PDB file of C-alpha atoms in Angstrom:
ATOM      1  CA  UNK I   6      22.737  36.850-119.656  1.00 58.00           C
ATOM      2  CA  UNK I   7      24.919  38.395-122.177  1.00 59.00           C
ATOM      3  CA  UNK I   8      25.229  42.261-121.645  1.00 68.00           C
ATOM      4  CA  UNK I   9      22.483  43.258-119.063  1.00 72.00           C
ATOM      5  CA  UNK I  10      25.097  44.049-116.091  1.00 79.00           C
ATOM      6  CA  UNK I  11      24.774  42.569-112.654  1.00 83.00           C
ATOM      7  CA  UNK I  12      21.383  44.844-111.372  1.00 87.00           C
ATOM      8  CA  UNK I  13      19.795  43.632-114.819  1.00 85.00           C
ATOM      9  CA  UNK I  14      20.548  39.934-114.377  1.00 83.00           C
ATOM     10  CA  UNK I  15      19.021  40.523-110.571  1.00 86.00           C
ATOM     11  CA  UNK I  16      15.730  41.545-112.306  1.00 89.00           C
ATOM     12  CA  UNK I  17      15.696  39.304-114.863  1.00 89.00           C
ATOM     13  CA  UNK I  18      16.270  36.381-112.162  1.00 88.00           C
ATOM     14  CA  UNK I  19      13.507  37.497-110.170  1.00 90.00           C
ATOM     15  CA  UNK I  20      11.289  38.230-113.204  1.00 93.00           C
ATOM     16  CA  UNK I  21      11.977  34.793-114.586  1.00 93.00           C
ATOM     17  CA  UNK I  22      11.603  33.015-111.383  1.00 93.00           C
ATOM     18  CA  UNK I  23       8.344  34.847-110.789  1.00 94.00           C
ATOM     19  CA  UNK I  24       7.223  33.423-114.446  1.00 95.00           C
ATOM     20  CA  UNK I  25       8.350  29.766-113.930  1.00 95.00           C
ATOM     21  CA  UNK I  26       6.415  30.003-110.350  1.00 94.00           C
ATOM     22  CA  UNK I  27       3.134  31.161-112.154  1.00 95.00           C
ATOM     23  CA  UNK I  28       3.907  28.552-115.167  1.00 95.00           C
ATOM     24  CA  UNK I  29       4.537  25.652-112.802  1.00 93.00           C
ATOM     25  CA  UNK I  30       1.728  26.574-110.249  1.00 92.00           C
ATOM     26  CA  UNK I  31       3.822  27.000-107.208  1.00 90.00           C
ATOM     27  CA  UNK I  32       3.923  29.689-104.704  1.00 89.00           C
ATOM     28  CA  UNK I  33       7.142  30.891-103.412  1.00 86.00           C
ATOM     29  CA  UNK I  34       8.771  34.344-102.319  1.00 87.00           C
ATOM     30  CA  UNK I  35      10.808  36.960-103.774  1.00 88.00           C
ATOM     31  CA  UNK I  36      14.372  35.338-102.777  1.00 90.00           C
ATOM     32  CA  UNK I  37      13.410  31.908-103.862  1.00 91.00           C
ATOM     33  CA  UNK I  38      12.130  33.574-107.166  1.00 90.00           C
ATOM     34  CA  UNK I  39      15.512  35.028-107.272  1.00 89.00           C
ATOM     35  CA  UNK I  40      17.340  31.964-106.630  1.00 93.00           C
ATOM     36  CA  UNK I  41      15.277  30.048-109.008  1.00 94.00           C
ATOM     37  CA  UNK I  42      15.733  32.776-111.430  1.00 91.00           C
ATOM     38  CA  UNK I  43      19.359  32.907-111.525  1.00 92.00           C
ATOM     39  CA  UNK I  44      19.840  29.081-111.497  1.00 94.00           C
ATOM     40  CA  UNK I  45      17.365  28.822-114.384  1.00 92.00           C
ATOM     41  CA  UNK I  46      19.560  31.365-116.446  1.00 89.00           C
ATOM     42  CA  UNK I  47      22.566  29.190-115.794  1.00 90.00           C
ATOM     43  CA  UNK I  48      20.589  25.899-116.762  1.00 92.00           C
ATOM     44  CA  UNK I  49      18.935  27.922-119.908  1.00 91.00           C
ATOM     45  CA  UNK I  50      22.242  29.536-121.093  1.00 88.00           C
ATOM     46  CA  UNK I  51      23.792  26.152-121.103  1.00 91.00           C
ATOM     47  CA  UNK I  52      21.017  24.291-123.008  1.00 92.00           C
ATOM     48  CA  UNK I  53      20.802  27.523-125.599  1.00 90.00           C
ATOM     49  CA  UNK I  54      24.495  26.855-126.094  1.00 89.00           C
ATOM     50  CA  UNK I  55      24.551  23.199-126.617  1.00 93.00           C
ATOM     51  CA  UNK I  56      21.608  23.910-129.605  1.00 91.00           C
ATOM     52  CA  UNK I  57      23.803  26.787-130.465  1.00 91.00           C
ATOM     53  CA  UNK I  58      20.895  28.968-130.067  1.00 86.00           C
ATOM     54  CA  UNK I  59      21.698  32.479-129.796  1.00 84.00           C
ATOM     55  CA  UNK I  60      19.827  35.492-127.388  1.00 80.00           C
ATOM     56  CA  UNK I  61      20.954  38.879-126.679  1.00 79.00           C
ATOM     57  CA  UNK I  62      19.566  41.392-124.458  1.00 82.00           C
ATOM     58  CA  UNK I  63      16.479  41.746-121.749  1.00 86.00           C
ATOM     59  CA  UNK I  64      13.699  39.803-123.835  1.00 89.00           C
ATOM     60  CA  UNK I  65      16.206  37.142-124.846  1.00 89.00           C
ATOM     61  CA  UNK I  66      17.608  36.719-121.318  1.00 89.00           C
ATOM     62  CA  UNK I  67      13.902  36.446-119.782  1.00 92.00           C
ATOM     63  CA  UNK I  68      12.775  33.812-122.250  1.00 93.00           C
ATOM     64  CA  UNK I  69      16.159  31.744-121.781  1.00 92.00           C
ATOM     65  CA  UNK I  70      15.994  32.253-118.000  1.00 93.00           C
ATOM     66  CA  UNK I  71      12.212  31.132-117.563  1.00 95.00           C
ATOM     67  CA  UNK I  72      12.539  28.003-119.452  1.00 95.00           C
ATOM     68  CA  UNK I  73      15.831  27.147-117.278  1.00 95.00           C
ATOM     69  CA  UNK I  74      13.629  28.132-114.292  1.00 95.00           C
ATOM     70  CA  UNK I  75      10.792  26.045-115.413  1.00 96.00           C
ATOM     71  CA  UNK I  76      13.027  23.249-116.165  1.00 96.00           C
ATOM     72  CA  UNK I  77      14.622  23.415-112.603  1.00 95.00           C
ATOM     73  CA  UNK I  78      11.130  23.715-110.808  1.00 94.00           C
ATOM     74  CA  UNK I  79      10.036  20.626-112.792  1.00 95.00           C
ATOM     75  CA  UNK I  80      13.182  18.649-111.895  1.00 93.00           C
ATOM     76  CA  UNK I  81      12.728  19.665-108.049  1.00 91.00           C
ATOM     77  CA  UNK I  82       9.285  18.573-108.314  1.00 90.00           C
ATOM     78  CA  UNK I  83      10.416  15.088-109.290  1.00 90.00           C
ATOM     79  CA  UNK I  84      12.730  14.801-106.655  1.00 88.00           C
ATOM     80  CA  UNK I  85      10.222  15.945-104.136  1.00 80.00           C
ATOM     81  CA  UNK I  86       7.465  13.665-105.060  1.00 72.00           C
ATOM     82  CA  UNK I  87      10.030  10.514-104.665  1.00 72.00           C
ATOM     83  CA  UNK I  88      11.274  11.964-101.077  1.00 60.00           C
TER      84      UNK I  88
END
């Protein structure tokens, strides 16, 4: 999340977590959405850097964070089914 600041990262994390929740058909609370969104942002940024994809600003951060959050929820769903 380049150049959005601390408060911006929290807002983007909540929004990305909420979007991922809706895309994956889950129902979580605000705090879980924040955690999923922020961890998703780390995953998304890592993947974007691996594929040499550049993103900037709010929109790029939301897209990358949401993709990472969806991936995180998908992987967590795989582990949850096995347990």
